[in-house]
Amino acid sequence: MSELKILTRNVSRPNPAHIDSYLVNEGYVALPRALNEMTPEEVIDEVKIARLRGRGGAGFPAGMKWDFASRDRRKPKYIICNADEGEPGTFKDRVLIENDPHAILEGMALAGYAAGAEKGFIYIRGEYPQGARILERAIAEATSRSFLGDNILNSGFNFSVTVHRGAGAYVCGEETALIESLEGKRGQSRIRPPFPVNVGYSNLPTVVNNVETLASVPPIILRGGAWYASIGTPECPGTKLYSVSGHVARPGVYELPMGVTLRELIFDNAGGMREGRTFKAAFPGGASSACLDESQLDVKLDFNSLAVAGSMLGSGAVIVLDDTADMVKATHVLIKFFEHESCGKCTPCREGLFWVRRILDQILEGSASEQDLDLLLEICEGIRSTSFCGLGEASVSCVESTIKKFRGEYLAYLRNSGSGEAETEAAS
Ligand SMILES: Cc1cc2nc3c(=O)[nH]c(=O)nc-3n(C[C@H](O)[C@H](O)[C@H](O)COP(=O)(O)O)c2cc1C
Ligand code: SF4
């Protein structure tokens, strides 16, 4: 499938992050149009007609979220752009942050106008220092041209944005942990409900949206929700930025209509598998998603189709593995990440991931038995069903799915316990 460049329309322009590059390609046309010609309710309606779904992972309808915030009478309200981008395999927000920061700022200002918020924050991961600098420069540019700040373009609407850098915790991408961190507290998830849209930053109404979600808004206001809804699939309209990594010939970020199949993404866009190798598996939604095998190459990469296939789209981070991959070792790497990133607030995730990693250690060392596989699945079920937040819930998908689809590789390690042959056989 060929790329459809809506979000990435400015990426290949000279000096794309500069405000003048943005302005020559219909930049900051949607914002004055909304301020002069539309009520906040009409902006929300347009986003609802577009059926824009959040690109941070959960796919929640953006228009509905804005509507909830706008109906809450308490003030002040806040817009938070989630630029934490911590999911292993995800690097698509970075493309927008570094190449089209004004699209993000214009989307935030439109969200602020729609929801009745005058203050925005961009929470950006600490590992993106260049992105933070680019955003700060873009905020200064936009403020100097009256696209941000007080009385924007003489409309009476005020909206300012502050960049806040994270300190390297994956859990701080989870919206409530992000808000705790932004408030200067330890980054740990809050219980939900209440949801941030009503009880968010400083316990006030707060819209948290992903970078890609917000950058999708200016084109929607410019071209109309119906135009946007005609792209992609009926349940998941629009384009999606897929970050493809792993054993493909051309890893990278590809913008395609929602619903492209895994096969099309890998073989038409990412150049196929590395030379001489064949496809083995893919994690379609980053480390948190269940893997797909060869029989699922024709699954569509959208929220609904992947849920039916037993996995999830998440942020669209497609990690591809070829026939050289050892699925047990790959799972071990992912679990070590989650164990390290567990914030420690709840027992199933904090203790459970330790034990999951320990059993995987033993399997790889050749000192586990087949009963340990059952024990592993039992612990995973406990973590998934009783963890406090999404980190714990989704962390074990890699274990459960690889045991289901590649059980033979686990059994090969168990059969060869202590013989030192496990590695060779499992990888073959
Ligand atoms: C462990 C964890 C990490 C997350 N990391 C991110 C992230 O880096 N960026 C993001 O936009 N959403 C992330 N999310 C999802 C957010 O909690 C939230 O749903 C999202 O920012 C809402 O924006 P959206 O509706 O535009 O998708 C994460 C969720 C969990 C459970
Ligand atoms: S599930 Fe993990 S990351 Fe989430 S609150 Fe519990 S310990 Fe923290």
PDB file of N, CA, C and O and ligand atoms in Angstrom, residues 53-62 65 80-87 90 92-93 170-176 178 189 192 208-214 288 303 315 338 389-394, ligand 1:
ATOM      1  N   ARG A  53      -9.463   8.471  16.791  1.00  0.00           N
ATOM      2  CA  ARG A  53      -9.213   7.686  18.006  1.00  0.00           C
ATOM      3  C   ARG A  53      -7.783   7.913  18.483  1.00  0.00           C
ATOM      4  O   ARG A  53      -6.860   8.022  17.688  1.00  0.00           O
ATOM      5  N   GLY A  54      -7.624   7.992  19.801  1.00  0.00           N
ATOM      6  CA  GLY A  54      -6.320   8.310  20.394  1.00  0.00           C
ATOM      7  C   GLY A  54      -5.237   7.369  19.908  1.00  0.00           C
ATOM      8  O   GLY A  54      -5.428   6.152  19.863  1.00  0.00           O
ATOM      9  N   ARG A  55      -4.090   7.949  19.561  1.00  0.00           N
ATOM     10  CA  ARG A  55      -2.982   7.158  19.007  1.00  0.00           C
ATOM     11  C   ARG A  55      -1.963   6.744  20.057  1.00  0.00           C
ATOM     12  O   ARG A  55      -0.903   6.216  19.727  1.00  0.00           O
ATOM     13  N   GLY A  56      -2.257   6.999  21.344  1.00  0.00           N
ATOM     14  CA  GLY A  56      -1.300   6.635  22.396  1.00  0.00           C
ATOM     15  C   GLY A  56      -1.385   5.172  22.803  1.00  0.00           C
ATOM     16  O   GLY A  56      -0.513   4.663  23.501  1.00  0.00           O
ATOM     17  N   GLY A  57      -2.440   4.484  22.388  1.00  0.00           N
ATOM     18  CA  GLY A  57      -2.513   3.061  22.714  1.00  0.00           C
ATOM     19  C   GLY A  57      -3.928   2.550  22.905  1.00  0.00           C
ATOM     20  O   GLY A  57      -4.290   1.495  22.404  1.00  0.00           O
ATOM     21  N   ALA A  58      -4.753   3.322  23.621  1.00  0.00           N
ATOM     22  CA  ALA A  58      -6.068   2.785  23.977  1.00  0.00           C
ATOM     23  C   ALA A  58      -7.112   3.019  22.890  1.00  0.00           C
ATOM     24  O   ALA A  58      -8.165   2.377  22.884  1.00  0.00           O
ATOM     25  N   GLY A  59      -6.867   3.956  21.983  1.00  0.00           N
ATOM     26  CA  GLY A  59      -7.812   4.194  20.882  1.00  0.00           C
ATOM     27  C   GLY A  59      -9.104   4.855  21.321  1.00  0.00           C
ATOM     28  O   GLY A  59     -10.134   4.736  20.646  1.00  0.00           O
ATOM     29  N   PHE A  60      -9.057   5.610  22.428  1.00  0.00           N
ATOM     30  CA  PHE A  60     -10.281   6.261  22.912  1.00  0.00           C
ATOM     31  C   PHE A  60     -10.640   7.432  21.991  1.00  0.00           C
ATOM     32  O   PHE A  60      -9.760   8.186  21.569  1.00  0.00           O
ATOM     33  N   PRO A  61     -11.946   7.613  21.678  1.00  0.00           N
ATOM     34  CA  PRO A  61     -12.321   8.710  20.766  1.00  0.00           C
ATOM     35  C   PRO A  61     -11.960  10.092  21.321  1.00  0.00           C
ATOM     36  O   PRO A  61     -12.404  10.469  22.414  1.00  0.00           O
ATOM     37  N   ALA A  62     -11.168  10.839  20.536  1.00  0.00           N
ATOM     38  CA  ALA A  62     -10.669  12.135  21.013  1.00  0.00           C
ATOM     39  C   ALA A  62     -11.806  13.131  21.224  1.00  0.00           C
ATOM     40  O   ALA A  62     -11.827  13.863  22.217  1.00  0.00           O
ATOM     41  N   LYS A  65     -13.538  12.608  24.474  1.00  0.00           N
ATOM     42  CA  LYS A  65     -12.711  13.045  25.615  1.00  0.00           C
ATOM     43  C   LYS A  65     -12.804  14.567  25.774  1.00  0.00           C
ATOM     44  O   LYS A  65     -12.978  15.084  26.869  1.00  0.00           O
ATOM     45  N   ILE A  80      -2.772  18.175  28.044  1.00  0.00           N
ATOM     46  CA  ILE A  80      -1.423  17.601  28.139  1.00  0.00           C
ATOM     47  C   ILE A  80      -1.144  16.802  26.874  1.00  0.00           C
ATOM     48  O   ILE A  80      -1.929  15.917  26.491  1.00  0.00           O
ATOM     49  N   CYS A  81      -0.033  17.132  26.238  1.00  0.00           N
ATOM     50  CA  CYS A  81       0.411  16.348  25.086  1.00  0.00           C
ATOM     51  C   CYS A  81       1.376  15.292  25.612  1.00  0.00           C
ATOM     52  O   CYS A  81       2.424  15.621  26.173  1.00  0.00           O
ATOM     53  N   ASN A  82       1.003  14.037  25.409  1.00  0.00           N
ATOM     54  CA  ASN A  82       1.824  12.933  25.907  1.00  0.00           C
ATOM     55  C   ASN A  82       2.904  12.595  24.877  1.00  0.00           C
ATOM     56  O   ASN A  82       2.637  11.970  23.855  1.00  0.00           O
ATOM     57  N   ALA A  83       4.113  13.082  25.161  1.00  0.00           N
ATOM     58  CA  ALA A  83       5.244  12.826  24.260  1.00  0.00           C
ATOM     59  C   ALA A  83       6.281  11.969  24.979  1.00  0.00           C
ATOM     60  O   ALA A  83       7.478  12.112  24.770  1.00  0.00           O
ATOM     61  N   ASP A  84       5.790  11.065  25.814  1.00  0.00           N
ATOM     62  CA  ASP A  84       6.722  10.242  26.588  1.00  0.00           C
ATOM     63  C   ASP A  84       7.348   9.125  25.731  1.00  0.00           C
ATOM     64  O   ASP A  84       8.489   8.733  25.958  1.00  0.00           O
ATOM     65  N   GLU A  85       6.569   8.645  24.793  1.00  0.00           N
ATOM     66  CA  GLU A  85       7.041   7.666  23.799  1.00  0.00           C
ATOM     67  C   GLU A  85       8.040   6.642  24.362  1.00  0.00           C
ATOM     68  O   GLU A  85       9.179   6.524  23.887  1.00  0.00           O
ATOM     69  N   GLY A  86       7.589   5.896  25.353  1.00  0.00           N
ATOM     70  CA  GLY A  86       8.508   4.975  26.017  1.00  0.00           C
ATOM     71  C   GLY A  86       8.361   3.522  25.614  1.00  0.00           C
ATOM     72  O   GLY A  86       9.186   2.684  25.995  1.00  0.00           O
ATOM     73  N   GLU A  87       7.325   3.192  24.863  1.00  0.00           N
ATOM     74  CA  GLU A  87       7.098   1.792  24.515  1.00  0.00           C
ATOM     75  C   GLU A  87       8.245   1.275  23.638  1.00  0.00           C
ATOM     76  O   GLU A  87       8.545   1.885  22.600  1.00  0.00           O
ATOM     77  N   THR A  90       8.715   1.969  19.694  1.00  0.00           N
ATOM     78  CA  THR A  90       7.978   3.148  19.222  1.00  0.00           C
ATOM     79  C   THR A  90       8.919   4.320  19.007  1.00  0.00           C
ATOM     80  O   THR A  90       9.661   4.698  19.909  1.00  0.00           O
ATOM     81  N   LYS A  92       7.635   6.945  16.557  1.00  0.00           N
ATOM     82  CA  LYS A  92       6.877   7.712  15.558  1.00  0.00           C
ATOM     83  C   LYS A  92       6.589   9.138  16.021  1.00  0.00           C
ATOM     84  O   LYS A  92       6.570  10.052  15.205  1.00  0.00           O
ATOM     85  N   ASP A  93       6.383   9.363  17.321  1.00  0.00           N
ATOM     86  CA  ASP A  93       6.107  10.735  17.785  1.00  0.00           C
ATOM     87  C   ASP A  93       7.331  11.611  17.569  1.00  0.00           C
ATOM     88  O   ASP A  93       7.211  12.811  17.319  1.00  0.00           O
ATOM     89  N   TYR A 170       9.303   4.556  32.121  1.00  0.00           N
ATOM     90  CA  TYR A 170       8.304   4.121  31.138  1.00  0.00           C
ATOM     91  C   TYR A 170       6.896   4.338  31.665  1.00  0.00           C
ATOM     92  O   TYR A 170       5.989   4.750  30.920  1.00  0.00           O
ATOM     93  N   VAL A 171       6.676   4.099  32.955  1.00  0.00           N
ATOM     94  CA  VAL A 171       5.320   4.205  33.501  1.00  0.00           C
ATOM     95  C   VAL A 171       4.788   5.635  33.397  1.00  0.00           C
ATOM     96  O   VAL A 171       3.569   5.865  33.398  1.00  0.00           O
ATOM     97  N   CYS A 172       5.681   6.606  33.290  1.00  0.00           N
ATOM     98  CA  CYS A 172       5.226   8.003  33.199  1.00  0.00           C
ATOM     99  C   CYS A 172       4.567   8.322  31.863  1.00  0.00           C
ATOM    100  O   CYS A 172       4.065   9.436  31.672  1.00  0.00           O
ATOM    101  N   GLY A 173       4.524   7.364  30.933  1.00  0.00           N
ATOM    102  CA  GLY A 173       3.710   7.522  29.730  1.00  0.00           C
ATOM    103  C   GLY A 173       2.243   7.238  30.039  1.00  0.00           C
ATOM    104  O   GLY A 173       1.343   7.691  29.320  1.00  0.00           O
ATOM    105  N   GLU A 174       1.984   6.471  31.081  1.00  0.00           N
ATOM    106  CA  GLU A 174       0.605   6.194  31.509  1.00  0.00           C
ATOM    107  C   GLU A 174       0.055   7.508  32.059  1.00  0.00           C
ATOM    108  O   GLU A 174       0.711   8.163  32.892  1.00  0.00           O
ATOM    109  N   GLU A 175      -1.124   7.906  31.588  1.00  0.00           N
ATOM    110  CA  GLU A 175      -1.550   9.283  31.801  1.00  0.00           C
ATOM    111  C   GLU A 175      -1.619   9.735  33.253  1.00  0.00           C
ATOM    112  O   GLU A 175      -1.310  10.889  33.564  1.00  0.00           O
ATOM    113  N   THR A 176      -2.020   8.842  34.158  1.00  0.00           N
ATOM    114  CA  THR A 176      -2.130   9.300  35.554  1.00  0.00           C
ATOM    115  C   THR A 176      -0.755   9.381  36.220  1.00  0.00           C
ATOM    116  O   THR A 176      -0.502  10.280  37.032  1.00  0.00           O
ATOM    117  N   LEU A 178       1.891  10.080  34.560  1.00  0.00           N
ATOM    118  CA  LEU A 178       2.430  11.295  33.922  1.00  0.00           C
ATOM    119  C   LEU A 178       2.002  12.534  34.709  1.00  0.00           C
ATOM    120  O   LEU A 178       2.806  13.431  34.997  1.00  0.00           O
ATOM    121  N   SER A 189       1.031   5.335  38.958  1.00  0.00           N
ATOM    122  CA  SER A 189      -0.331   5.468  38.440  1.00  0.00           C
ATOM    123  C   SER A 189      -1.328   5.741  39.562  1.00  0.00           C
ATOM    124  O   SER A 189      -1.171   5.261  40.679  1.00  0.00           O
ATOM    125  N   ARG A 192      -8.167   4.654  38.686  1.00  0.00           N
ATOM    126  CA  ARG A 192      -9.156   5.238  37.759  1.00  0.00           C
ATOM    127  C   ARG A 192     -10.408   4.385  37.797  1.00  0.00           C
ATOM    128  O   ARG A 192     -10.261   3.148  37.711  1.00  0.00           O
ATOM    129  N   VAL A 208      -5.641  14.476  28.240  1.00  0.00           N
ATOM    130  CA  VAL A 208      -4.324  13.948  27.878  1.00  0.00           C
ATOM    131  C   VAL A 208      -4.462  13.291  26.512  1.00  0.00           C
ATOM    132  O   VAL A 208      -5.290  12.397  26.322  1.00  0.00           O
ATOM    133  N   ASN A 209      -3.680  13.769  25.558  1.00  0.00           N
ATOM    134  CA  ASN A 209      -3.683  13.171  24.216  1.00  0.00           C
ATOM    135  C   ASN A 209      -2.261  12.931  23.741  1.00  0.00           C
ATOM    136  O   ASN A 209      -1.347  13.686  24.048  1.00  0.00           O
ATOM    137  N   ASN A 210      -2.123  11.910  22.944  1.00  0.00           N
ATOM    138  CA  ASN A 210      -0.847  11.572  22.330  1.00  0.00           C
ATOM    139  C   ASN A 210      -0.443  12.620  21.277  1.00  0.00           C
ATOM    140  O   ASN A 210      -1.305  13.291  20.694  1.00  0.00           O
ATOM    141  N   VAL A 211       0.836  12.721  21.020  1.00  0.00           N
ATOM    142  CA  VAL A 211       1.373  13.641  20.006  1.00  0.00           C
ATOM    143  C   VAL A 211       0.663  13.459  18.656  1.00  0.00           C
ATOM    144  O   VAL A 211       0.202  14.425  18.032  1.00  0.00           O
ATOM    145  N   GLU A 212       0.588  12.202  18.219  1.00  0.00           N
ATOM    146  CA  GLU A 212       0.013  11.920  16.893  1.00  0.00           C
ATOM    147  C   GLU A 212      -1.471  12.288  16.848  1.00  0.00           C
ATOM    148  O   GLU A 212      -1.961  12.795  15.834  1.00  0.00           O
ATOM    149  N   THR A 213      -2.184  12.059  17.940  1.00  0.00           N
ATOM    150  CA  THR A 213      -3.602  12.418  18.009  1.00  0.00           C
ATOM    151  C   THR A 213      -3.756  13.919  17.788  1.00  0.00           C
ATOM    152  O   THR A 213      -4.568  14.369  16.970  1.00  0.00           O
ATOM    153  N   LEU A 214      -2.961  14.699  18.522  1.00  0.00           N
ATOM    154  CA  LEU A 214      -3.088  16.155  18.447  1.00  0.00           C
ATOM    155  C   LEU A 214      -2.659  16.682  17.077  1.00  0.00           C
ATOM    156  O   LEU A 214      -3.292  17.590  16.531  1.00  0.00           O
ATOM    157  N   SER A 288       4.417  -4.461  24.572  1.00  0.00           N
ATOM    158  CA  SER A 288       3.238  -4.800  25.385  1.00  0.00           C
ATOM    159  C   SER A 288       2.213  -5.658  24.658  1.00  0.00           C
ATOM    160  O   SER A 288       1.216  -6.059  25.254  1.00  0.00           O
ATOM    161  N   PHE A 303      -7.108  -0.904  15.482  1.00  0.00           N
ATOM    162  CA  PHE A 303      -7.486  -1.253  16.855  1.00  0.00           C
ATOM    163  C   PHE A 303      -8.387  -2.485  16.906  1.00  0.00           C
ATOM    164  O   PHE A 303      -8.143  -3.429  17.663  1.00  0.00           O
ATOM    165  N   SER A 315       0.626   1.696  20.170  1.00  0.00           N
ATOM    166  CA  SER A 315       1.043   2.926  19.491  1.00  0.00           C
ATOM    167  C   SER A 315       1.514   2.644  18.063  1.00  0.00           C
ATOM    168  O   SER A 315       2.065   3.528  17.413  1.00  0.00           O
ATOM    169  N   PHE A 338      10.212  -4.895  31.460  1.00  0.00           N
ATOM    170  CA  PHE A 338       9.038  -4.594  32.294  1.00  0.00           C
ATOM    171  C   PHE A 338       9.357  -4.721  33.789  1.00  0.00           C
ATOM    172  O   PHE A 338       8.869  -3.936  34.603  1.00  0.00           O
ATOM    173  N   CYS A 389      -2.248  -1.034  37.003  1.00  0.00           N
ATOM    174  CA  CYS A 389      -2.305  -0.217  35.782  1.00  0.00           C
ATOM    175  C   CYS A 389      -1.912  -1.028  34.549  1.00  0.00           C
ATOM    176  O   CYS A 389      -1.536  -2.193  34.639  1.00  0.00           O
ATOM    177  N   GLY A 390      -1.974  -0.357  33.415  1.00  0.00           N
ATOM    178  CA  GLY A 390      -1.748  -1.025  32.137  1.00  0.00           C
ATOM    179  C   GLY A 390      -0.358  -1.600  31.966  1.00  0.00           C
ATOM    180  O   GLY A 390      -0.163  -2.509  31.168  1.00  0.00           O
ATOM    181  N   LEU A 391       0.620  -1.061  32.699  1.00  0.00           N
ATOM    182  CA  LEU A 391       1.969  -1.607  32.541  1.00  0.00           C
ATOM    183  C   LEU A 391       1.980  -3.083  32.926  1.00  0.00           C
ATOM    184  O   LEU A 391       2.411  -3.935  32.166  1.00  0.00           O
ATOM    185  N   GLY A 392       1.465  -3.364  34.131  1.00  0.00           N
ATOM    186  CA  GLY A 392       1.437  -4.752  34.582  1.00  0.00           C
ATOM    187  C   GLY A 392       0.530  -5.607  33.708  1.00  0.00           C
ATOM    188  O   GLY A 392       0.914  -6.683  33.254  1.00  0.00           O
ATOM    189  N   GLU A 393      -0.664  -5.081  33.427  1.00  0.00           N
ATOM    190  CA  GLU A 393      -1.658  -5.846  32.649  1.00  0.00           C
ATOM    191  C   GLU A 393      -1.101  -6.349  31.322  1.00  0.00           C
ATOM    192  O   GLU A 393      -1.294  -7.498  30.948  1.00  0.00           O
ATOM    193  N   ALA A 394      -0.399  -5.454  30.623  1.00  0.00           N
ATOM    194  CA  ALA A 394       0.049  -5.809  29.271  1.00  0.00           C
ATOM    195  C   ALA A 394       1.436  -6.439  29.251  1.00  0.00           C
ATOM    196  O   ALA A 394       1.839  -7.005  28.229  1.00  0.00           O
TER     197      ALA A 394
HETATM  198  C1  LIG B   1       2.598   1.786  30.769  1.00  0.00           C
HETATM  199  C2  LIG B   1       1.938   2.741  29.827  1.00  0.00           C
HETATM  200  C3  LIG B   1       2.730   3.576  29.062  1.00  0.00           C
HETATM  201  C4  LIG B   1       2.139   4.487  28.181  1.00  0.00           C
HETATM  202  N1  LIG B   1       2.946   5.275  27.425  1.00  0.00           N
HETATM  203  C5  LIG B   1       2.383   6.185  26.592  1.00  0.00           C
HETATM  204  C6  LIG B   1       3.205   7.058  25.825  1.00  0.00           C
HETATM  205  O1  LIG B   1       4.434   7.004  25.876  1.00  0.00           O
HETATM  206  N2  LIG B   1       2.586   7.947  25.003  1.00  0.00           N
HETATM  207  C7  LIG B   1       1.210   8.036  24.924  1.00  0.00           C
HETATM  208  O2  LIG B   1       0.699   8.869  24.203  1.00  0.00           O
HETATM  209  N3  LIG B   1       0.417   7.207  25.633  1.00  0.00           N
HETATM  210  C8  LIG B   1       0.966   6.307  26.461  1.00  0.00           C
HETATM  211  N4  LIG B   1       0.162   5.498  27.225  1.00  0.00           N
HETATM  212  C9  LIG B   1      -1.305   5.697  27.114  1.00  0.00           C
HETATM  213  C10 LIG B   1      -1.764   6.865  28.009  1.00  0.00           C
HETATM  214  O3  LIG B   1      -2.052   6.376  29.302  1.00  0.00           O
HETATM  215  C11 LIG B   1      -3.040   7.532  27.459  1.00  0.00           C
HETATM  216  O4  LIG B   1      -4.002   6.554  27.189  1.00  0.00           O
HETATM  217  C12 LIG B   1      -2.793   8.355  26.203  1.00  0.00           C
HETATM  218  O5  LIG B   1      -1.750   9.294  26.380  1.00  0.00           O
HETATM  219  C13 LIG B   1      -4.075   9.100  25.838  1.00  0.00           C
HETATM  220  O6  LIG B   1      -3.908   9.779  24.625  1.00  0.00           O
HETATM  221  P1  LIG B   1      -4.725   9.349  23.334  1.00  0.00           P
HETATM  222  O7  LIG B   1      -6.164   9.237  23.738  1.00  0.00           O
HETATM  223  O8  LIG B   1      -4.481  10.449  22.365  1.00  0.00           O
HETATM  224  O9  LIG B   1      -4.170   8.035  22.886  1.00  0.00           O
HETATM  225  C14 LIG B   1       0.722   4.558  28.087  1.00  0.00           C
HETATM  226  C15 LIG B   1      -0.072   3.697  28.843  1.00  0.00           C
HETATM  227  C16 LIG B   1       0.539   2.796  29.700  1.00  0.00           C
HETATM  228  C17 LIG B   1      -0.336   1.887  30.505  1.00  0.00           C
END
